[in-house]
Short mmCIF file of C-alpha atoms in Angstrom, two decimals:
data_model
loop_
_atom_site.label_atom_id
_atom_site.label_comp_id
_atom_site.label_asym_id
_atom_site.label_seq_id
_atom_site.Cartn_x
_atom_site.Cartn_y
_atom_site.Cartn_z
CA UNK A 98 3.02 12.66 4.93
CA UNK A 99 5.10 10.04 6.78
CA UNK A 100 4.03 6.37 6.79
CA UNK A 101 0.60 4.81 6.20
CA UNK A 102 -0.77 8.04 4.79
CA UNK A 103 -4.26 7.92 3.23
CA UNK A 104 -3.69 9.14 -0.34
CA UNK A 105 -5.84 8.50 -3.43
CA UNK A 106 -9.34 7.00 -3.44
CA UNK A 107 -11.01 5.45 -6.49
CA UNK A 108 -14.16 3.62 -7.54
CA UNK A 109 -14.12 2.20 -11.04
CA UNK A 110 -12.40 4.79 -13.20
CA UNK A 111 -13.44 7.66 -10.91
CA UNK A 112 -11.11 9.47 -8.53
CA UNK A 113 -12.46 11.16 -5.41
CA UNK A 114 -10.82 14.54 -4.90
CA UNK A 115 -7.08 15.03 -4.76
CA UNK A 116 -6.01 13.11 -1.67
CA UNK A 117 -7.76 11.63 1.35
CA UNK A 118 -5.07 13.10 3.58
CA UNK A 119 -6.46 16.54 2.68
CA UNK A 120 -9.96 15.79 4.02
CA UNK A 121 -11.06 16.96 7.50
CA UNK A 122 -10.61 14.40 10.27
CA UNK A 123 -11.30 13.89 13.94
CA UNK A 124 -8.84 11.99 16.11
CA UNK A 125 -8.73 10.37 19.52
CA UNK A 126 -6.36 8.26 21.58
CA UNK A 127 -7.84 5.03 22.95
CA UNK A 128 -7.21 3.72 26.44
CA UNK A 129 -4.82 1.12 25.02
CA UNK A 130 -2.72 3.81 23.30
CA UNK A 131 -4.05 3.31 19.78
CA UNK A 132 -4.72 6.42 17.70
CA UNK A 133 -8.01 6.56 15.78
CA UNK A 134 -8.44 8.89 12.81
CA UNK A 135 -11.97 9.28 11.45
CA UNK A 136 -13.28 10.78 8.22
CA UNK A 137 -16.97 11.64 8.05
CA UNK A 138 -18.88 11.02 4.84
CA UNK A 139 -19.03 14.04 2.52
CA UNK A 140 -20.30 14.81 -1.00
CA UNK A 141 -16.83 14.42 -2.52
CA UNK A 142 -16.16 11.13 -0.66
CA UNK A 143 -19.48 9.42 0.19
CA UNK A 144 -18.27 7.02 2.86
CA UNK A 145 -17.28 6.96 6.50
CA UNK A 146 -13.69 5.86 7.05
CA UNK A 147 -11.61 5.08 10.11
CA UNK A 148 -7.94 4.30 10.51
CA UNK A 149 -6.67 2.85 13.79
CA UNK A 150 -2.89 2.97 14.29
CA UNK A 151 -1.56 0.67 16.99
CA UNK A 152 1.97 -0.30 18.05
CA UNK A 153 1.68 -4.06 18.61
CA UNK A 154 5.41 -4.44 19.36
CA UNK A 155 8.35 -2.08 19.73
CA UNK A 156 9.16 -2.47 16.02
CA UNK A 157 5.65 -3.12 14.64
CA UNK A 158 2.92 -0.65 13.64
CA UNK A 159 -0.48 -2.00 12.59
CA UNK A 160 -3.14 -0.02 10.74
CA UNK A 161 -6.74 -1.24 10.55
CA UNK A 162 -8.91 0.60 8.03
CA UNK A 163 -12.72 0.53 8.07
CA UNK A 164 -14.88 1.84 5.22
CA UNK A 165 -18.68 2.19 5.23
CA UNK A 166 -20.12 3.85 2.08
CA UNK A 167 -23.39 5.71 1.60
CA UNK A 168 -23.56 4.45 -2.00
CA UNK A 169 -22.26 1.45 -3.88
CA UNK A 170 -18.51 1.65 -4.56
CA UNK A 171 -17.62 -0.73 -7.41
CA UNK A 172 -13.94 -1.73 -7.56
CA UNK A 173 -13.13 0.54 -4.65
CA UNK A 174 -9.47 1.33 -4.06
CA UNK A 175 -7.74 3.14 -1.25
CA UNK A 176 -4.19 3.98 -2.32
CA UNK A 177 -1.85 4.32 0.68
CA UNK A 178 1.59 5.95 0.74
CA UNK A 179 4.68 5.75 2.95
CA UNK A 180 7.91 7.73 2.55
CA UNK A 181 11.45 6.90 3.65
CA UNK A 182 14.79 8.68 3.81
CA UNK A 183 17.94 8.62 1.71
CA UNK A 184 19.67 5.27 1.44
CA UNK A 185 16.48 3.16 1.49
CA UNK A 186 16.17 1.01 -1.65
CA UNK A 187 13.04 -0.93 -2.57
CA UNK A 188 12.57 -4.68 -3.07
CA UNK A 189 9.33 -6.52 -3.82
CA UNK A 190 8.33 -10.11 -3.07
CA UNK A 191 7.34 -11.19 -6.55
CA UNK A 192 7.21 -14.16 -8.88
CA UNK A 193 10.26 -14.70 -11.08
CA UNK A 194 11.05 -16.62 -14.25
CA UNK A 195 8.84 -19.11 -16.06
CA UNK A 196 8.45 -21.24 -12.94
CA UNK A 197 6.92 -18.39 -10.93
CA UNK A 198 9.34 -18.92 -8.05
CA UNK A 199 8.85 -16.25 -5.37
CA UNK A 200 11.64 -14.12 -3.92
CA UNK A 201 12.52 -10.55 -3.03
CA UNK A 202 13.82 -8.69 -6.07
CA UNK A 203 15.28 -5.15 -6.01
CA UNK A 204 13.20 -2.67 -7.99
CA UNK A 205 16.17 -1.46 -10.02
CA UNK A 206 15.51 0.68 -13.07
CA UNK A 207 15.91 -1.16 -16.36
CA UNK A 208 17.68 0.48 -19.32
CA UNK A 209 14.45 0.47 -21.37
CA UNK A 210 12.13 1.54 -18.51
CA UNK A 211 9.82 4.49 -18.98
CA UNK A 212 8.39 6.84 -16.40
CA UNK A 213 9.21 7.19 -12.75
CA UNK A 214 7.00 4.59 -11.06
CA UNK A 215 6.46 0.85 -11.29
CA UNK A 216 3.57 -1.29 -10.04
CA UNK A 217 3.31 -4.99 -9.23
CA UNK A 218 -0.25 -6.35 -9.51
CA UNK A 219 -1.54 -9.50 -7.85
CA UNK A 220 -3.08 -11.00 -10.99
CA UNK A 221 -4.78 -10.18 -14.31
CA UNK A 222 -7.92 -8.92 -12.57
CA UNK A 223 -5.83 -6.49 -10.54
CA UNK A 224 -4.07 -5.31 -13.70
CA UNK A 225 -7.45 -4.61 -15.29
CA UNK A 226 -8.38 -2.35 -12.38
CA UNK A 227 -5.07 -0.50 -12.54
CA UNK A 228 -5.60 0.17 -16.25
CA UNK A 229 -9.35 1.00 -16.20
CA UNK A 230 -8.66 4.73 -16.49
CA UNK A 231 -8.54 5.65 -12.80
CA UNK A 232 -4.94 6.85 -13.07
CA UNK A 233 -5.69 9.05 -16.10
CA UNK A 234 -8.14 11.41 -14.38
CA UNK A 235 -7.44 14.39 -12.13
CA UNK A 236 -4.15 16.09 -11.44
CA UNK A 237 -0.82 14.25 -11.54
CA UNK A 238 -1.88 11.27 -13.69
CA UNK A 239 0.49 8.30 -13.60
CA UNK A 240 1.39 5.94 -16.43
CA UNK A 241 2.57 2.99 -14.36
CA UNK A 242 5.21 0.66 -15.64
CA UNK A 243 3.91 -2.86 -14.93
CA UNK A 244 6.26 -5.57 -13.70
CA UNK A 245 5.76 -9.22 -12.79
CA UNK A 246 3.02 -10.57 -10.54
CA UNK A 247 3.23 -10.19 -6.81
CA UNK A 248 3.86 -13.37 -4.87
CA UNK A 249 2.42 -11.73 -1.74
CA UNK A 250 1.71 -8.09 -0.78
CA UNK A 251 5.07 -7.49 0.87
CA UNK A 252 7.40 -4.66 -0.12
CA UNK A 253 10.44 -3.44 1.77
CA UNK A 254 12.95 -0.64 1.78
CA UNK A 255 16.37 -1.27 3.23
CA UNK A 256 19.31 0.96 4.08
CA UNK A 257 22.34 -1.31 3.96
CA UNK A 258 24.68 1.16 5.66
CA UNK A 259 22.32 1.42 8.64
CA UNK A 260 21.39 -2.28 8.50
CA UNK A 261 17.80 -1.01 8.81
CA UNK A 262 14.78 -2.53 7.03
CA UNK A 263 11.24 -1.16 6.75
CA UNK A 264 8.93 -3.99 5.66
CA UNK A 265 5.35 -3.13 4.65
CA UNK A 266 2.79 -5.92 4.36
CA UNK A 267 -0.95 -6.54 4.05
CA UNK A 268 -3.27 -9.50 4.31
CA UNK A 269 -3.46 -11.16 0.85
CA UNK A 270 -7.15 -10.38 0.31
CA UNK A 271 -6.73 -6.70 1.25
CA UNK A 272 -4.07 -5.55 -1.24
CA UNK A 273 -4.18 -6.11 -5.00
CA UNK A 274 -0.96 -4.28 -5.96
CA UNK A 275 2.12 -2.57 -4.54
CA UNK A 276 4.10 0.21 -6.20
CA UNK A 277 7.23 2.31 -5.81
CA UNK A 278 9.57 4.57 -7.75
CA UNK A 279 12.45 2.76 -9.45
CA UNK A 280 15.76 2.43 -7.65
CA UNK A 281 17.66 4.72 -7.42
CA UNK A 282 15.44 7.66 -6.56
CA UNK A 283 15.83 10.47 -9.09
CA UNK A 284 14.22 13.72 -10.21
CA UNK A 285 11.56 11.93 -12.31
CA UNK A 286 9.88 10.80 -9.08
CA UNK A 287 10.73 13.92 -7.12
CA UNK A 288 13.47 11.96 -5.36
CA UNK A 289 10.82 10.06 -3.37
CA UNK A 290 11.75 6.78 -1.71
CA UNK A 291 8.15 5.78 -1.30
CA UNK A 292 6.03 2.65 -1.03
CA UNK A 293 2.41 2.47 -2.19
CA UNK A 294 -0.35 -0.02 -1.43
CA UNK A 295 -3.51 -0.53 -3.52
CA UNK A 296 -6.03 -1.67 -0.91
CA UNK A 297 -9.47 -3.34 -1.12
CA UNK A 298 -9.90 -3.72 -4.91
CA UNK A 299 -13.45 -5.02 -4.55
CA UNK A 300 -17.07 -3.87 -4.64
CA UNK A 301 -18.43 -2.41 -1.41
CA UNK A 302 -22.20 -2.06 -1.18
CA UNK A 303 -23.95 0.92 0.39
CA UNK A 304 -24.24 0.41 4.13
CA UNK A 305 -21.76 -2.48 4.10
CA UNK A 306 -18.67 -2.23 6.32
CA UNK A 307 -15.38 -3.49 4.90
CA UNK A 308 -11.95 -3.68 6.49
CA UNK A 309 -8.29 -3.91 5.50
CA UNK A 310 -5.25 -4.49 7.68
CA UNK A 311 -1.63 -3.42 7.08
CA UNK A 312 1.57 -3.78 9.08
CA UNK A 313 4.89 -1.94 9.07
CA UNK A 314 7.95 -3.50 10.69
CA UNK A 315 11.08 -1.40 11.15
CA UNK A 316 14.07 -3.33 12.51
CA UNK A 317 17.82 -3.74 12.23
CA UNK A 318 19.43 -6.84 10.71
CA UNK A 319 16.11 -8.03 9.32
CA UNK A 320 16.87 -10.54 6.56
CA UNK A 321 14.55 -11.37 3.65
CA UNK A 322 13.91 -14.76 5.25
CA UNK A 323 12.98 -13.15 8.54
CA UNK A 324 10.63 -10.70 6.79
CA UNK A 325 8.78 -13.63 5.22
CA UNK A 326 8.56 -15.44 8.55
CA UNK A 327 7.08 -12.38 10.20
CA UNK A 328 4.65 -11.99 7.31
CA UNK A 329 3.48 -15.57 7.77
CA UNK A 330 3.06 -14.89 11.50
CA UNK A 331 1.03 -11.76 10.68
CA UNK A 332 -1.34 -13.72 8.43
CA UNK A 333 -1.78 -16.50 10.98
CA UNK A 334 -2.54 -14.03 13.76
CA UNK A 335 -5.36 -12.46 11.77
CA UNK A 336 -6.88 -15.76 10.53
CA UNK A 337 -8.35 -14.10 7.45
#
């Protein structure tokens, strides 16, 4: 499915179908080169949805998502996925220790860890959504390991031998958790070197339009400090 792939969709503890990337779409290329993907409302996903992919720099891909439901969607979540190749290891910008100091920490498997996947929620309210039963319904249920709180919705994968970093980020209000398989990738996660974003995480009323914005930066020699600087620039540009 590549990067910024529309995956699961939830409202409360309900899951809509198997995966949004399976639903019919229409696409068009805008005059400025952006690609728009549109999902019409349907009985199994009662909302209109649009994703606009735009290269805003040679190393920067932005995705703006618009959702307009036909019915109320309490605690709506759009779960996005991105997949990377061998050699890319995950790190998350999270709070550490009793002081809550923020830094990038590798998502290395702990000796006592269970399962294949780990999630980093924004706060206690986000954790409540994650554990409200939405991940127990349908095919391929996931029992997420839960780690420390996110400091900001920024997660990266880096291949040290290539000196290549893929940094995925969202505006703070648009993403309530990030997730990934443990490092190193193994058979319990299908060998995936993936990154997941839990977007929206709020009630959307029927007829209301809501938006979320994500960015992917892929660059060589991109340090943790530089990732954070570019994240701050991203937030300032959007003024949200």
